[in-house]
Coordinates of C-alpha atoms in Angstrom, one line a residue:
M1 CA 0.0 0.0 0.0
T2 CA 1.3 3.4 -1.0
L3 CA 0.4 6.2 1.4
V4 CA 0.5 9.9 0.3
L5 CA 0.1 12.8 2.7
I6 CA -1.4 15.9 1.2
V7 CA -0.8 19.1 3.2
D8 CA -3.0 22.1 2.3
D9 CA -4.9 24.7 4.4
V10 CA -7.7 24.6 1.7
P11 CA -9.6 21.4 2.4
A12 CA -11.3 21.4 -1.0
M13 CA -8.0 21.4 -2.8
A14 CA -6.5 18.7 -0.6
E15 CA -9.6 16.5 -1.0
Q16 CA -9.6 16.9 -4.8
Y17 CA -5.9 15.8 -4.9
A18 CA -6.7 12.8 -2.7
Y19 CA -9.6 11.7 -4.9
D20 CA -7.6 12.0 -8.1
L21 CA -4.6 10.2 -6.8
K22 CA -6.8 7.3 -5.6
R23 CA -8.6 7.3 -9.0
L24 CA -5.5 7.4 -11.2
R25 CA -3.0 5.2 -9.2
G26 CA -4.9 3.7 -6.4
F27 CA -2.8 5.5 -3.8
E28 CA -4.1 5.7 -0.2
T29 CA -4.1 9.2 1.1
L30 CA -4.1 11.3 4.3
V31 CA -5.0 15.0 4.5
A32 CA -3.5 17.5 6.8
K33 CA -4.8 21.1 7.0
S34 CA -1.8 22.6 8.7
G35 CA 2.0 22.1 9.0
R36 CA 1.7 21.1 12.6
T37 CA -0.9 18.4 11.8
A38 CA 1.4 17.2 9.0
L39 CA 4.3 16.7 11.3
E40 CA 2.2 14.8 13.8
S41 CA 1.1 12.4 10.9
L42 CA 4.6 12.0 9.7
T43 CA 5.8 10.9 13.1
R44 CA 2.9 8.5 13.5
D45 CA 2.2 7.0 10.0
A46 CA 4.4 5.3 7.5
V47 CA 4.0 7.9 4.8
D48 CA 5.6 7.2 1.4
C49 CA 5.3 10.7 -0.1
V50 CA 4.2 14.2 0.9
I51 CA 2.5 16.8 -1.4
L52 CA 3.1 20.1 0.5
D53 CA 1.6 23.5 0.0
L54 CA 4.2 26.2 0.5
E55 CA 1.7 29.0 1.2
M56 CA 0.0 28.2 4.5
P57 CA -0.7 30.4 7.6
G58 CA 1.2 29.7 10.8
M59 CA 3.7 27.0 10.0
D60 CA 4.2 27.3 6.2
G61 CA 5.7 24.7 3.9
F62 CA 9.3 25.9 4.4
E63 CA 9.1 25.4 8.2
V64 CA 7.6 21.9 7.6
L65 CA 10.6 21.1 5.4
R66 CA 13.0 22.3 8.1
S67 CA 11.2 20.3 10.7
I68 CA 11.3 17.1 8.5
E69 CA 15.1 17.6 8.2
R70 CA 15.5 18.3 11.9
L71 CA 13.5 15.1 12.9
G72 CA 15.5 13.0 10.5
L73 CA 12.5 11.8 8.5
R74 CA 13.3 10.2 5.2
V75 CA 10.2 10.9 3.1
P76 CA 10.2 12.5 -0.4
V77 CA 8.3 15.9 -0.5
I78 CA 6.8 17.4 -3.6
V79 CA 5.9 21.1 -3.0
Y80 CA 3.3 22.9 -4.9
T81 CA 2.2 26.5 -5.2
G82 CA -0.5 28.5 -7.0
T83 CA 1.4 31.7 -7.0
G84 CA 3.7 30.9 -9.9
D85 CA 6.7 32.0 -7.8
F86 CA 9.2 29.4 -8.8
D87 CA 12.0 31.1 -6.9
R88 CA 10.3 30.0 -3.8
C89 CA 10.0 26.5 -5.2
A90 CA 13.7 26.5 -5.9
Q91 CA 14.3 27.5 -2.3
A92 CA 12.2 24.6 -1.2
I93 CA 14.4 22.2 -3.2
R94 CA 17.4 23.6 -1.4
L95 CA 15.7 22.7 1.9
G96 CA 15.3 19.1 0.8
A97 CA 12.1 18.9 -1.3
Y98 CA 12.3 16.3 -4.1
S99 CA 10.6 18.4 -6.8
F100 CA 7.9 21.1 -7.3
I101 CA 4.7 21.4 -9.3
D102 CA 2.2 24.1 -10.1
K103 CA -1.4 23.7 -8.8
A104 CA -2.5 24.1 -12.5
E105 CA -0.6 20.9 -13.5
P106 CA -2.7 18.0 -14.9
M107 CA -3.3 15.4 -12.2
E108 CA -1.7 12.7 -14.4
R109 CA 1.6 14.5 -14.2
V110 CA 1.2 14.9 -10.4
A111 CA 0.5 11.2 -10.0
Q112 CA 3.6 10.4 -12.1
E113 CA 5.7 12.8 -10.1
V114 CA 4.6 11.0 -6.9
E115 CA 5.5 7.6 -8.4
N116 CA 8.9 9.0 -9.5
A117 CA 9.6 10.3 -6.0
I118 CA 8.6 7.0 -4.3
E119 CA 10.7 5.0 -6.8
R120 CA 13.7 7.2 -6.1
R121 CA 13.2 6.7 -2.4
R122 CA 13.1 3.0 -2.9
L123 CA 16.3 2.9 -4.9
T124 CA 18.1 5.2 -2.4
A125 CA 17.0 2.9 0.4
E126 CA 18.4 -0.1 -1.5
V127 CA 21.7 1.6 -2.1
T128 CA 21.9 2.5 1.6
L129 CA 21.1 -1.1 2.6
L130 CA 23.8 -2.4 0.2
R131 CA 26.3 0.1 1.6
R132 CA 25.6 -1.0 5.1
G133 CA 25.9 -4.7 4.1
F134 CA 22.3 -5.6 4.6
G135 CA 22.1 -9.3 4.6
L136 CA 25.8 -9.6 5.5
E137 CA 26.0 -7.4 8.6
S138 CA 22.4 -8.0 9.5
P139 CA 21.9 -10.5 12.3
L140 CA 18.5 -11.5 10.8
V141 CA 19.7 -14.4 8.8
G142 CA 17.5 -16.1 6.2
T143 CA 15.5 -15.6 3.1
S144 CA 12.1 -17.3 4.0
P145 CA 8.9 -15.4 3.1
A146 CA 8.2 -14.8 6.8
L147 CA 11.6 -13.3 7.5
A148 CA 11.5 -11.3 4.2
K149 CA 8.2 -9.8 5.2
L150 CA 9.7 -8.8 8.6
K151 CA 12.8 -7.2 7.0
E152 CA 10.6 -5.2 4.6
A153 CA 8.6 -3.9 7.6
I154 CA 11.8 -3.0 9.5
V155 CA 13.0 -1.0 6.5
R156 CA 9.7 0.8 6.2
V157 CA 9.3 1.6 9.9
A158 CA 13.0 2.4 10.8
P159 CA 13.0 6.0 9.6
V160 CA 9.8 6.9 11.5
P161 CA 10.8 8.2 15.0
S162 CA 7.6 7.1 16.8
P163 CA 7.6 4.1 19.2
V164 CA 7.6 0.5 17.9
L165 CA 6.2 -2.6 19.6
V166 CA 8.0 -5.8 18.7
V167 CA 6.0 -8.9 19.6
G168 CA 6.9 -12.6 19.4
E169 CA 7.7 -15.7 21.4
S170 CA 10.7 -15.8 23.7
G171 CA 13.9 -16.5 21.9
T172 CA 12.7 -15.4 18.4
G173 CA 15.2 -12.5 18.3
K174 CA 13.2 -9.4 19.3
E175 CA 16.3 -7.5 20.4
L176 CA 17.9 -8.3 17.0
V177 CA 14.9 -6.6 15.4
A178 CA 15.4 -3.6 17.7
R179 CA 19.0 -3.3 16.7
E180 CA 18.1 -3.4 13.0
L181 CA 15.6 -0.6 13.6
H182 CA 18.4 1.4 15.2
R183 CA 20.9 0.5 12.5
L184 CA 18.6 1.5 9.7
G185 CA 17.1 4.5 11.5
A186 CA 17.7 8.2 11.3
N187 CA 20.7 8.1 13.6
P188 CA 22.5 4.8 13.6
K189 CA 25.6 6.3 15.2
G190 CA 23.6 7.3 18.2
P191 CA 23.5 5.2 21.4
F192 CA 21.6 1.9 21.6
V193 CA 20.5 1.1 25.2
A194 CA 18.8 -2.2 26.1
L195 CA 16.9 -2.7 29.3
N196 CA 15.1 -5.8 30.4
S197 CA 12.0 -4.7 32.4
A198 CA 11.4 -8.2 33.8
A199 CA 14.9 -8.4 35.3
L200 CA 14.7 -5.1 37.3
P201 CA 13.7 -5.0 40.9
H202 CA 10.5 -3.0 41.2
E203 CA 11.9 -0.5 43.6
L204 CA 14.7 0.3 41.1
V205 CA 12.7 0.4 37.8
E206 CA 12.1 4.2 37.9
S207 CA 15.7 5.0 38.8
E208 CA 16.9 2.8 35.9
L209 CA 14.6 4.4 33.4
F210 CA 14.6 8.0 34.5
G211 CA 17.7 8.4 36.7
H212 CA 18.0 9.9 40.2
E213 CA 19.7 12.7 42.1
R214 CA 22.1 12.2 44.9
G215 CA 20.3 11.4 48.1
A216 CA 17.0 10.6 46.3
F217 CA 16.8 7.4 48.3
T218 CA 18.9 5.2 50.6
G219 CA 22.0 4.2 48.7
A220 CA 21.8 7.0 46.1
N221 CA 25.3 8.2 46.8
A222 CA 25.7 10.0 43.4
T223 CA 23.6 11.5 40.7
R224 CA 22.9 9.0 37.9
K225 CA 21.4 9.2 34.4
G226 CA 18.6 6.9 33.6
A227 CA 18.2 4.8 30.4
F228 CA 16.2 7.6 28.6
E229 CA 19.0 10.1 29.1
A230 CA 21.7 7.6 28.2
A231 CA 19.8 6.7 24.9
S232 CA 19.0 10.3 24.0
G233 CA 19.8 10.8 20.3
G234 CA 19.4 7.0 19.7
T235 CA 17.3 4.1 20.7
L236 CA 16.0 2.7 24.0
F237 CA 15.0 -1.0 23.8
L238 CA 12.6 -1.9 26.6
D239 CA 12.4 -5.7 26.6
E240 CA 9.5 -7.5 28.3
I241 CA 7.5 -4.2 28.6
G242 CA 4.5 -6.2 29.8
D243 CA 6.3 -6.7 33.2
L244 CA 6.8 -3.0 33.9
P245 CA 5.1 -2.0 37.2
P246 CA 1.9 0.2 36.9
A247 CA 3.6 3.3 38.5
A248 CA 6.5 3.1 36.0
Q249 CA 4.0 2.6 33.1
A250 CA 2.3 5.9 34.0
K251 CA 5.6 7.8 34.0
L252 CA 6.7 6.1 30.8
L253 CA 3.6 7.2 29.1
R254 CA 4.2 10.8 30.2
V255 CA 7.8 10.7 28.9
L256 CA 6.6 9.3 25.5
E257 CA 4.1 12.1 25.2
E258 CA 6.2 15.0 26.5
R259 CA 9.7 13.8 25.5
K260 CA 11.0 15.0 28.9
V261 CA 12.2 13.1 32.0
T262 CA 12.4 14.0 35.7
R263 CA 15.1 12.2 37.7
L264 CA 14.0 10.9 41.1
G265 CA 14.6 13.5 43.7
A266 CA 14.8 16.4 41.1
S267 CA 12.3 19.2 40.3
K268 CA 13.4 20.2 36.9
T269 CA 12.7 18.2 33.7
I270 CA 15.3 17.2 31.1
D271 CA 14.6 17.1 27.3
V272 CA 15.3 13.7 25.7
N273 CA 15.2 12.7 22.1
T274 CA 14.9 9.0 22.5
R275 CA 13.3 6.5 20.1
V276 CA 11.6 3.8 22.1
V277 CA 11.4 0.2 20.9
A278 CA 9.4 -2.0 23.2
A279 CA 9.1 -5.8 23.1
T280 CA 7.0 -8.5 24.7
H281 CA 6.1 -12.1 24.4
R282 CA 2.8 -11.5 26.1
D283 CA -0.6 -10.6 24.5
L284 CA -0.8 -7.0 25.8
E285 CA -4.1 -6.4 24.1
K286 CA -5.6 -9.3 26.1
D287 CA -4.0 -7.9 29.3
V288 CA -5.7 -4.5 28.6
A289 CA -9.0 -6.2 27.9
E290 CA -9.0 -8.2 31.0
G291 CA -8.4 -5.1 33.1
G292 CA -7.1 -5.3 36.6
G293 CA -4.4 -2.7 35.9
R294 CA -1.9 -5.2 34.6
F295 CA -1.1 -3.0 31.6
R296 CA -2.4 0.5 30.9
E297 CA -4.7 0.9 27.9
D298 CA -3.4 4.4 27.1
L299 CA 0.3 3.2 27.1
F300 CA -0.7 0.2 25.0
Y301 CA -2.2 2.4 22.3
R302 CA 0.8 4.8 22.5
L303 CA 3.2 1.9 21.8
N304 CA 0.9 0.1 19.3
V305 CA 1.4 2.6 16.5
H306 CA 3.8 0.3 14.7
V307 CA 3.8 -3.4 15.4
L308 CA 6.4 -5.8 14.2
R309 CA 5.7 -9.5 14.7
V310 CA 8.8 -11.8 14.8
P311 CA 8.0 -15.3 13.4
P312 CA 9.1 -18.3 15.3
L313 CA 11.6 -20.6 13.7
R314 CA 9.0 -23.3 13.1
D315 CA 7.3 -20.8 10.6
R316 CA 10.6 -20.3 8.7
L317 CA 12.2 -23.7 8.6
S318 CA 13.8 -23.0 5.2
D319 CA 16.1 -20.5 7.1
V320 CA 17.7 -23.3 9.3
P321 CA 20.6 -24.1 6.9
A322 CA 21.5 -20.5 6.6
L323 CA 21.3 -20.1 10.4
V324 CA 23.5 -23.1 11.0
E325 CA 26.1 -21.8 8.5
H326 CA 26.0 -18.4 10.1
L327 CA 26.4 -19.9 13.6
V328 CA 29.3 -22.2 12.5
A329 CA 31.1 -19.2 10.9
A330 CA 30.5 -17.1 13.9
T331 CA 31.8 -19.8 16.2
C332 CA 34.9 -20.3 14.1
E333 CA 35.6 -16.6 14.1
R334 CA 35.0 -16.4 17.9
F335 CA 37.3 -19.3 18.8
G336 CA 39.8 -19.0 15.9
I337 CA 38.7 -22.4 14.5
R338 CA 39.6 -22.3 10.8
G339 CA 39.5 -26.0 10.2
L340 CA 35.9 -26.6 11.3
P341 CA 34.2 -25.5 8.0
N342 CA 36.6 -27.7 6.1
G343 CA 36.0 -30.6 8.4
V344 CA 32.2 -30.3 8.0
E345 CA 32.7 -30.1 4.2
R346 CA 34.7 -33.3 4.4
M347 CA 32.0 -35.1 6.3
L348 CA 29.3 -33.9 3.8
I349 CA 31.4 -35.2 0.9
A350 CA 32.2 -38.5 2.6
T351 CA 28.6 -39.5 3.6
D352 CA 26.2 -41.3 1.3
G353 CA 23.0 -40.7 3.2
D354 CA 21.0 -37.7 4.4
E355 CA 22.5 -37.7 7.9
L356 CA 25.9 -37.2 9.3
T357 CA 26.6 -40.3 11.3
R358 CA 29.6 -41.2 13.5
A359 CA 31.1 -43.0 10.5
A360 CA 31.4 -39.8 8.6
V361 CA 33.5 -38.1 11.2
P362 CA 37.2 -38.1 10.3
P363 CA 39.1 -40.8 12.3
E364 CA 41.5 -38.3 13.9
I365 CA 38.5 -36.5 15.3
R366 CA 36.3 -39.5 16.1
D367 CA 38.9 -41.7 17.7
G368 CA 41.2 -39.0 19.0
R369 CA 44.1 -40.4 17.0
K370 CA 47.3 -38.6 16.8
A371 CA 49.0 -38.0 13.4
V372 CA 51.6 -40.6 12.4
P373 CA 55.0 -39.2 13.3
R374 CA 57.0 -37.9 10.3
T375 CA 60.3 -39.5 9.4
A376 CA 63.3 -37.5 8.7
H377 CA 62.7 -38.1 5.0
D378 CA 59.1 -36.7 5.0
A379 CA 58.5 -33.2 3.8
P380 CA 56.9 -31.0 6.5
R381 CA 53.2 -30.9 6.1
T382 CA 50.8 -28.5 7.8
F383 CA 47.4 -29.6 9.1
E384 CA 45.8 -27.6 6.3
E385 CA 47.8 -29.5 3.7
Q386 CA 46.9 -32.8 5.2
K387 CA 43.2 -31.9 5.1
Q388 CA 43.4 -30.9 1.5
E389 CA 45.1 -34.1 0.6
A390 CA 42.4 -36.1 2.3
E391 CA 39.7 -34.2 0.4
R392 CA 41.6 -34.8 -2.8
Q393 CA 41.7 -38.6 -2.2
I394 CA 37.9 -38.6 -1.5
I395 CA 37.2 -36.8 -4.7
I396 CA 39.6 -38.9 -6.8
Q397 CA 38.2 -42.2 -5.5
A398 CA 34.6 -41.1 -6.2
L399 CA 35.6 -40.0 -9.7
E400 CA 37.3 -43.3 -10.4
R401 CA 34.3 -45.2 -9.2
N402 CA 32.2 -43.3 -11.8
D403 CA 34.8 -43.5 -14.7
W404 CA 35.5 -39.7 -14.2
H405 CA 31.9 -38.9 -15.0
V406 CA 31.6 -35.5 -13.3
T407 CA 27.7 -35.3 -13.1
K408 CA 27.4 -38.9 -11.7
T409 CA 30.2 -38.2 -9.2
A410 CA 28.6 -34.9 -8.0
K411 CA 25.3 -36.8 -7.5
E412 CA 27.1 -39.5 -5.5
L413 CA 28.8 -37.0 -3.3
G414 CA 25.6 -35.1 -2.6
L415 CA 26.7 -31.9 -4.3
A416 CA 24.2 -29.6 -6.0
D417 CA 25.4 -30.1 -9.5
H418 CA 28.5 -30.8 -11.6
A419 CA 29.6 -27.2 -11.4
S420 CA 29.9 -27.5 -7.6
L421 CA 32.2 -30.5 -8.1
L422 CA 34.3 -28.8 -10.7
K423 CA 34.7 -25.9 -8.3
V424 CA 36.0 -28.3 -5.6
M425 CA 38.3 -30.0 -8.1
R426 CA 39.8 -26.7 -9.1
R427 CA 40.4 -25.7 -5.5
L428 CA 42.1 -29.0 -4.8
G429 CA 44.0 -29.3 -8.1
V430 CA 42.3 -32.5 -9.1
Q431 CA 42.8 -33.5 -12.8
R432 CA 42.3 -36.6 -14.9
D433 CA 46.0 -37.4 -15.0
T434 CA 46.3 -37.2 -11.2

């Protein structure tokens, strides 16, 4: 769904644009009658493009553009004017607008301009993701439809500074999603602070969140910043938000609405610019409906603006091989085990079935054998050289059994195709005259 925000203080003009964009391209639309209302919508809704009137009372289009830049919102803006003053339109371009149109333009051109702006934003986002190594650096490993849908949602929501609620079963990777939102957000170089609400003693929750002044309570021997202050300019991840005590829920709601915190024991407020990502494995909507004060309804709806659902692994089983490969590589890097991938590859080549049994494990690993001592006449051989030689022998024996028929040999060894076998043969230097 493509969502276009039309900002004009003349309702009839805005509604006409909304009608024509829906008719011509099927775009969904929102209408804002002032610059202030437009900014509220941009921080709340996942808008794909803005059509902005420059000539408005109060906050005009130029101030809206400046605010969009200040808030770090990545949304293309097309400005329009009925005055014919294109110098002002050029000024808007310098402030970050994508392009400008005249109110007398045919609606077909307006619709095409919107499509162009959205396409440029999509391409820019793709380039940004490639530059940041999306798919390589991303901890969200896999290509299943369920995970692809989640990744698309993360890319869409990340630039919007309003709160995000991440829901999913325990162990599905909700903090990884929060970190992706931060990494792809408006200020990835800002701080990322994670706090587990369920792990905090109730008497210390407010101090951890909002900070305290010296002497605010017994044991408060020094002034301390809370998580909101520490994360200002970045992201605060509140895990297990459903376990937050009622008193802390009330204060959290106020901070989300006012963007100010008051340390325990202090009288003055402190401005914070913190993007909140909350997570839970519980059904908060059910908690609200059942009442009893377990979770505040107003806080739920304040957090429920953008909801990302993390699928459990059973719903994306096709991702398991990629996850295993990722974990093996990460383990090797962590412990400096360079031989493990080659060892696994050896076992895969050596086995005839669909499972890796004990028989497939190399003898020196399975039986704990030590290498045969070299004689004085033997050339020194490294462990890597010995492994490569073992792999060469496995390949050569399989090829000989199949009269050097590469396709049959690849099938016997369980490789994807003959090209995969040829690649291994080139790596090991295996030739027919070996």
